[in-house]
């Protein structure tokens, strides 16, 4: 028989998701890897203990469970190595700490996930790193912002809540020309719809809390590096001790098995609803990169293989003092959508988006912005729920 890895390398994405990460032959034929709960690992003798010359040495440094997930993620990302951390936010902060030092300058996209901004404005600032926010539409123009001490360029596309696209290859080329590391929060697309390392990114970041875990019950992050940056990322993980739990690693690997089929459904339902909402009278704009009307659509089409299930709508607002009342009326009328943060789970969620933190890339101002995570429910029911929300907002 041909080598299993060779067969899988040429297989379709759902085949790879079903088999990536562990070989049942390693565990007596059991299809899933064991969940190894570990701190202590024993050594057979003092010499081995001194040299640490064995595969596993201590729980923080990996177990068969975490290795299985890392191998699966490396395969999906095309990365040299992956670290597993306890949340999506830690998947941002750990690489920032790995590559930034006092006196460095970091360029962060202005449409960034808000807690990333908070980390930059508080802890990074305290550690002596200067942070500057740039327009997501900047492209190769980022070169004008690069200083001799610019060490990191952080991207996130589409942007949080407003879904601005970025020209990742152009930004990466400029950053590399000046010796900066390029990181990307790729949570929205997952490696199924965009592989950052193939487009010049050095560090690919995922809140695996979302689509990989997929069931709104796990907090988890993965950070994957190309060969040039793997040693430094791995070293930071060992130094910080930010390892993830084996039970959660197991659940994320379990989630990956169905991520492809879940994403197909999220994509299809979200697009159907986004297209419908574009024609609805109460809606001023639909912020979804796969819609030809969206300003970043050409970049999405050029670089991405698909779209996941979260987008925003801007309601026709009337006067700004009514925005909040309209948004709350919409949210309070919903019965299927839950009012909750996060996304990527099986269920619909909605939130009134606050864009007050933006400095360069101001969000839509003509009405309240509502972010919709489209779950796995039936589209007709989701649509009826949104109609309930729209009717309530209209009455305000
Ligand atoms: C784009 C993005 N990155 C990172 C995170 C952080 O993930 P976690 O909730 O696991 O900390 C989130 C969470 O909403 C997110 O939307």
XYZ file of C-alpha atoms and ligand atoms in Angstrom:
412
model
C 0.000 0.000 0.000
C 1.136 3.528 -0.702
C 2.330 5.572 2.202
C -0.690 7.038 4.074
C 0.850 10.522 4.329
C 1.458 10.573 0.580
C -2.148 9.629 -0.163
C -3.470 12.240 2.275
C -1.220 14.976 0.874
C -2.994 14.689 -2.475
C -6.481 14.262 -1.015
C -9.388 16.716 -0.807
C -9.819 18.950 2.198
C -12.547 16.918 3.917
C -10.504 13.745 3.510
C -7.511 15.462 5.088
C -9.654 16.860 7.916
C -10.977 13.366 8.609
C -7.517 11.844 8.884
C -4.987 14.584 9.716
C -2.975 14.581 12.897
C -2.771 11.053 14.181
C -2.316 7.582 12.880
C -4.640 5.019 14.526
C -1.853 2.456 14.153
C 0.042 4.363 16.865
C -2.738 3.636 19.400
C -3.619 -0.030 18.887
C -5.991 0.931 16.046
C -8.190 3.278 18.084
C -9.386 5.947 15.669
C -8.806 8.854 18.075
C -5.631 9.629 20.025
C -5.706 9.221 23.801
C -6.230 12.262 26.026
C -2.976 12.298 27.959
C -3.281 14.215 31.225
C 0.274 14.976 32.106
C 2.638 17.004 34.157
C 5.292 14.444 35.116
C 7.006 12.241 32.571
C 9.397 9.584 33.870
C 12.890 8.908 32.525
C 14.385 5.398 32.531
C 17.713 6.446 34.106
C 19.718 9.432 35.356
C 21.670 9.895 32.132
C 18.481 10.179 30.056
C 17.027 12.505 32.677
C 20.069 14.769 32.472
C 20.151 14.846 28.667
C 16.335 14.836 28.298
C 16.959 12.594 25.305
C 13.438 11.240 24.937
C 10.409 12.394 23.020
C 8.320 13.672 25.954
C 9.911 15.322 28.985
C 7.234 17.368 30.787
C 3.557 18.145 30.275
C 4.086 21.802 29.272
C 6.270 20.654 26.372
C 3.692 18.521 24.614
C 1.931 15.169 24.834
C 0.637 12.695 22.221
C -2.712 14.548 22.348
C -1.310 18.007 21.694
C 1.123 16.620 19.117
C -1.779 15.092 17.180
C -3.527 18.462 17.006
C -0.304 20.343 16.160
C 0.380 17.912 13.309
C -3.153 18.401 11.939
C -2.859 22.197 12.115
C 0.610 22.166 10.506
C -0.817 20.160 7.665
C -3.683 22.586 7.141
C -1.524 25.712 7.496
C 1.573 24.447 5.684
C 3.553 25.560 8.739
C 6.851 24.411 10.244
C 5.383 24.288 13.740
C 2.308 25.163 15.788
C 1.837 26.103 19.441
C -1.433 25.559 21.292
C -2.569 28.194 23.772
C -5.565 28.520 26.122
C -7.547 31.143 24.149
C -7.718 32.972 20.848
C -6.552 36.110 22.620
C -3.451 34.269 23.877
C -2.826 33.246 20.258
C -2.328 36.958 19.593
C -0.457 37.981 22.740
C 2.057 35.107 22.815
C 3.528 35.789 19.340
C 3.515 39.539 20.051
C 5.601 38.830 23.162
C 7.759 36.423 21.156
C 8.774 38.952 18.509
C 8.593 42.386 20.193
C 11.066 43.999 22.586
C 11.370 47.351 24.349
C 12.119 50.088 21.805
C 10.374 48.288 18.921
C 7.569 49.731 16.818
C 4.553 47.635 15.799
C 2.041 48.372 13.046
C -1.435 47.045 13.841
C -4.427 47.132 11.492
C -7.085 49.540 12.776
C -9.935 47.062 12.181
C -8.319 44.689 14.663
C -10.146 42.534 17.245
C -10.676 44.912 20.161
C -8.888 42.900 22.902
C -5.789 42.816 20.645
C -5.881 46.616 20.621
C -6.313 46.627 24.402
C -3.225 44.421 24.823
C -1.227 46.750 22.567
C -2.402 49.931 24.289
C -1.758 48.636 27.806
C 0.786 45.855 28.234
C 2.854 46.406 25.082
C 2.994 50.114 25.849
C 4.130 49.383 29.421
C 6.847 47.096 28.052
C 8.196 49.936 25.893
C 6.779 48.980 22.480
C 5.279 51.807 20.436
C 2.145 50.897 18.515
C 0.647 52.585 15.478
C -2.664 51.689 13.835
C -2.948 51.642 10.041
C -5.787 51.689 7.531
C -6.762 48.147 6.428
C -6.901 49.436 2.822
C -3.265 50.612 2.956
C -1.744 47.808 0.821
C 1.838 48.486 -0.308
C 1.441 52.024 1.085
C 2.365 50.551 4.454
C 5.985 51.151 3.468
C 5.565 54.850 4.332
C 4.759 53.898 7.961
C 7.672 51.510 8.431
C 10.407 52.888 10.677
C 13.909 51.510 11.264
C 12.622 49.903 14.497
C 9.403 48.424 13.036
C 9.569 44.803 14.057
C 6.003 43.549 13.616
C 3.196 44.167 11.122
C -0.050 42.622 12.330
C -2.913 41.951 9.921
C -6.445 40.673 10.380
C -8.605 40.086 7.327
C -11.468 40.438 7.099
C -11.398 42.984 9.935
C -13.358 42.445 13.119
C -17.027 43.483 12.881
C -16.717 45.530 9.660
C -14.905 42.919 7.526
C -12.433 45.150 5.673
C -10.132 43.111 3.441
C -6.367 43.616 3.290
C -3.856 43.134 0.478
C -1.842 40.613 2.462
C 0.855 39.809 -0.177
C 1.549 43.538 -0.759
C 1.786 44.272 2.970
C 3.975 41.216 3.611
C 6.351 42.153 0.777
C 6.891 45.652 2.215
C 7.265 44.393 5.772
C 9.842 41.829 4.691
C 11.756 44.387 2.631
C 12.343 46.221 5.919
C 12.928 43.158 8.111
C 9.601 43.084 9.985
C 7.703 39.962 11.003
C 4.176 39.622 9.569
C 1.415 38.105 11.679
C -2.197 37.518 10.702
C -5.323 36.772 12.707
C -6.967 34.414 10.204
C -9.804 33.242 12.442
C -12.591 34.281 10.031
C -11.353 32.251 7.060
C -9.785 29.255 8.818
C -6.938 27.597 6.871
C -9.618 26.052 4.642
C -10.457 29.366 2.996
C -7.110 31.180 3.330
C -3.608 29.910 4.054
C -1.666 32.958 5.324
C 1.796 31.401 5.001
C 1.246 30.863 1.265
C 0.702 34.635 0.923
C 3.838 35.803 2.719
C 2.636 35.828 6.335
C 5.144 34.481 8.895
C 2.797 33.796 11.810
C -0.778 32.540 11.377
C -3.080 33.073 14.358
C -6.404 31.374 15.039
C -9.011 31.585 17.738
C -9.757 27.851 17.500
C -12.593 28.716 19.897
C -14.582 29.527 16.742
C -14.890 27.153 13.765
C -12.306 24.506 14.746
C -13.964 23.854 18.135
C -17.325 24.728 16.600
C -19.639 24.051 19.538
C -19.404 27.161 21.772
C -17.881 25.192 24.624
C -14.091 25.509 24.221
C -11.623 28.391 24.469
C -8.492 27.692 22.460
C -5.835 29.291 20.258
C -3.320 28.049 17.723
C -0.273 29.894 16.390
C 1.589 28.479 13.397
C 4.938 29.694 12.082
C 6.966 29.312 8.933
C 10.413 27.723 9.215
C 12.232 31.037 9.715
C 10.099 31.992 12.733
C 9.275 28.668 14.351
C 12.221 28.456 16.778
C 11.531 31.904 18.270
C 7.794 31.260 18.589
C 8.356 27.878 20.203
C 10.931 29.336 22.561
C 8.428 31.992 23.728
C 5.809 29.324 24.392
C 8.223 27.301 26.515
C 9.384 30.467 28.327
C 5.856 31.708 29.051
C 4.360 28.310 29.900
C 1.137 29.157 28.074
C 0.268 25.574 27.210
C -3.292 24.436 26.478
C -5.210 21.680 28.259
C -5.227 18.154 26.786
C -9.031 17.837 27.030
C -9.487 21.018 25.014
C -6.830 19.977 22.481
C -8.721 16.711 22.030
C -12.025 18.537 21.510
C -10.494 20.867 18.922
C -9.075 17.895 16.991
C -12.548 16.333 17.174
C -14.029 19.599 15.872
C -11.642 19.655 12.906
C -13.093 16.376 11.622
C -16.383 18.122 10.790
C -15.118 21.670 10.214
C -15.222 21.385 6.427
C -18.848 20.327 6.226
C -19.887 22.802 8.923
C -18.138 25.634 7.090
C -19.847 24.753 3.811
C -23.196 25.095 5.554
C -22.207 28.328 7.389
C -20.978 29.766 4.095
C -24.052 28.833 2.085
C -26.585 30.040 4.669
C -24.712 33.289 5.411
C -24.401 34.140 1.721
C -28.068 33.442 1.045
C -29.056 35.716 3.924
C -26.513 38.412 3.018
C -27.842 38.526 -0.567
C -31.416 38.719 0.669
C -30.557 41.472 3.185
C -28.969 43.583 0.432
C -32.420 43.961 -1.096
C -34.245 44.672 2.165
C -35.470 48.221 2.562
C -34.482 48.679 6.229
C -30.854 47.764 5.523
C -28.456 50.392 4.282
C -25.431 48.120 3.728
C -24.350 44.498 4.114
C -20.715 44.056 5.108
C -19.797 40.677 3.648
C -16.579 40.210 1.604
C -18.188 37.700 -0.799
C -20.763 40.253 -2.006
C -19.648 42.038 -5.200
C -20.968 45.304 -3.679
C -18.447 45.093 -0.797
C -15.393 47.355 -1.269
C -12.869 44.571 -0.476
C -14.594 42.013 -2.698
C -11.866 41.939 -5.394
C -9.184 41.096 -2.803
C -11.378 38.406 -1.272
C -11.993 36.902 -4.705
C -8.320 37.034 -5.613
C -6.965 35.392 -2.443
C -9.670 33.524 -0.536
C -11.284 30.171 -1.332
C -14.499 30.805 0.577
C -16.378 32.827 3.170
C -17.402 31.770 6.633
C -20.654 32.514 8.414
C -20.270 35.909 10.062
C -21.021 39.339 8.602
C -22.621 42.621 9.594
C -25.545 44.718 8.463
C -26.001 48.455 8.806
C -29.575 49.462 9.496
C -30.992 52.646 8.024
C -30.627 54.673 11.152
C -32.679 57.839 11.124
C -31.118 60.229 13.633
C -27.973 59.026 15.480
C -29.616 59.325 18.893
C -32.018 56.555 17.810
C -29.281 54.122 16.685
C -28.979 52.387 20.019
C -32.742 52.087 20.530
C -33.124 50.630 17.033
C -30.299 48.131 17.579
C -31.718 47.071 20.943
C -35.215 46.676 19.487
C -33.775 44.452 16.733
C -31.841 42.306 19.210
C -34.645 42.024 21.758
C -37.103 40.773 19.108
C -34.894 37.820 18.139
C -35.878 34.334 19.255
C -33.430 32.042 17.450
C -30.371 34.289 17.515
C -28.780 34.427 20.939
C -27.330 37.704 22.169
C -23.755 36.715 22.745
C -20.182 37.466 21.853
C -18.069 34.988 19.946
C -18.991 33.097 16.784
C -18.086 29.958 14.847
C -20.376 27.749 16.924
C -23.434 25.839 15.730
C -25.945 28.523 16.696
C -26.937 31.977 15.463
C -25.666 34.935 17.498
C -26.143 38.668 17.146
C -24.445 41.680 18.684
C -24.681 45.474 18.366
C -21.206 46.475 17.258
C -19.323 49.275 18.982
C -16.764 50.945 16.714
C -15.710 53.736 19.067
C -12.170 52.357 19.295
C -11.403 53.004 15.596
C -8.821 55.680 14.897
C -8.146 55.469 11.149
C -10.736 53.140 9.599
C -13.975 54.659 10.843
C -16.901 52.280 10.541
C -20.233 52.957 8.853
C -21.963 55.966 10.399
C -25.328 56.001 8.650
C -26.966 53.628 11.140
C -26.392 50.997 13.819
C -24.107 48.075 12.879
C -25.322 44.598 13.841
C -23.035 41.583 13.560
C -24.716 38.306 12.684
C -23.133 34.895 13.186
C -25.128 32.512 11.028
C -25.364 29.101 12.642
C -26.394 25.704 11.341
C -30.138 26.256 11.794
C -32.515 26.191 8.790
C -32.275 29.338 6.684
C -36.046 29.905 6.556
C -36.164 30.045 10.361
C -33.145 32.352 10.565
C -34.706 34.619 7.959
C -37.998 34.774 9.871
C -36.058 35.690 13.010
C -34.199 38.507 11.244
C -37.532 39.739 9.878
C -38.832 39.907 13.468
C -35.789 41.989 14.387
C -36.167 44.308 11.405
C -39.862 44.894 12.132
C -39.074 45.810 15.741
C -36.286 48.192 14.687
C -38.584 49.791 12.103
C -41.110 50.598 14.821
C -38.571 52.666 16.826
C -10.810 37.752 15.240
C -10.701 37.199 16.632
N -9.487 36.870 17.095
C -9.338 36.376 18.340
C -10.415 36.189 19.168
C -10.183 35.710 20.561
O -10.635 34.418 20.769
P -10.977 33.909 22.246
O -12.391 34.295 22.499
O -10.760 32.445 22.172
O -10.008 34.566 23.188
C -11.691 36.505 18.724
C -12.866 36.310 19.600
O -13.946 36.788 19.340
C -11.839 37.039 17.413
O -13.054 37.411 16.952
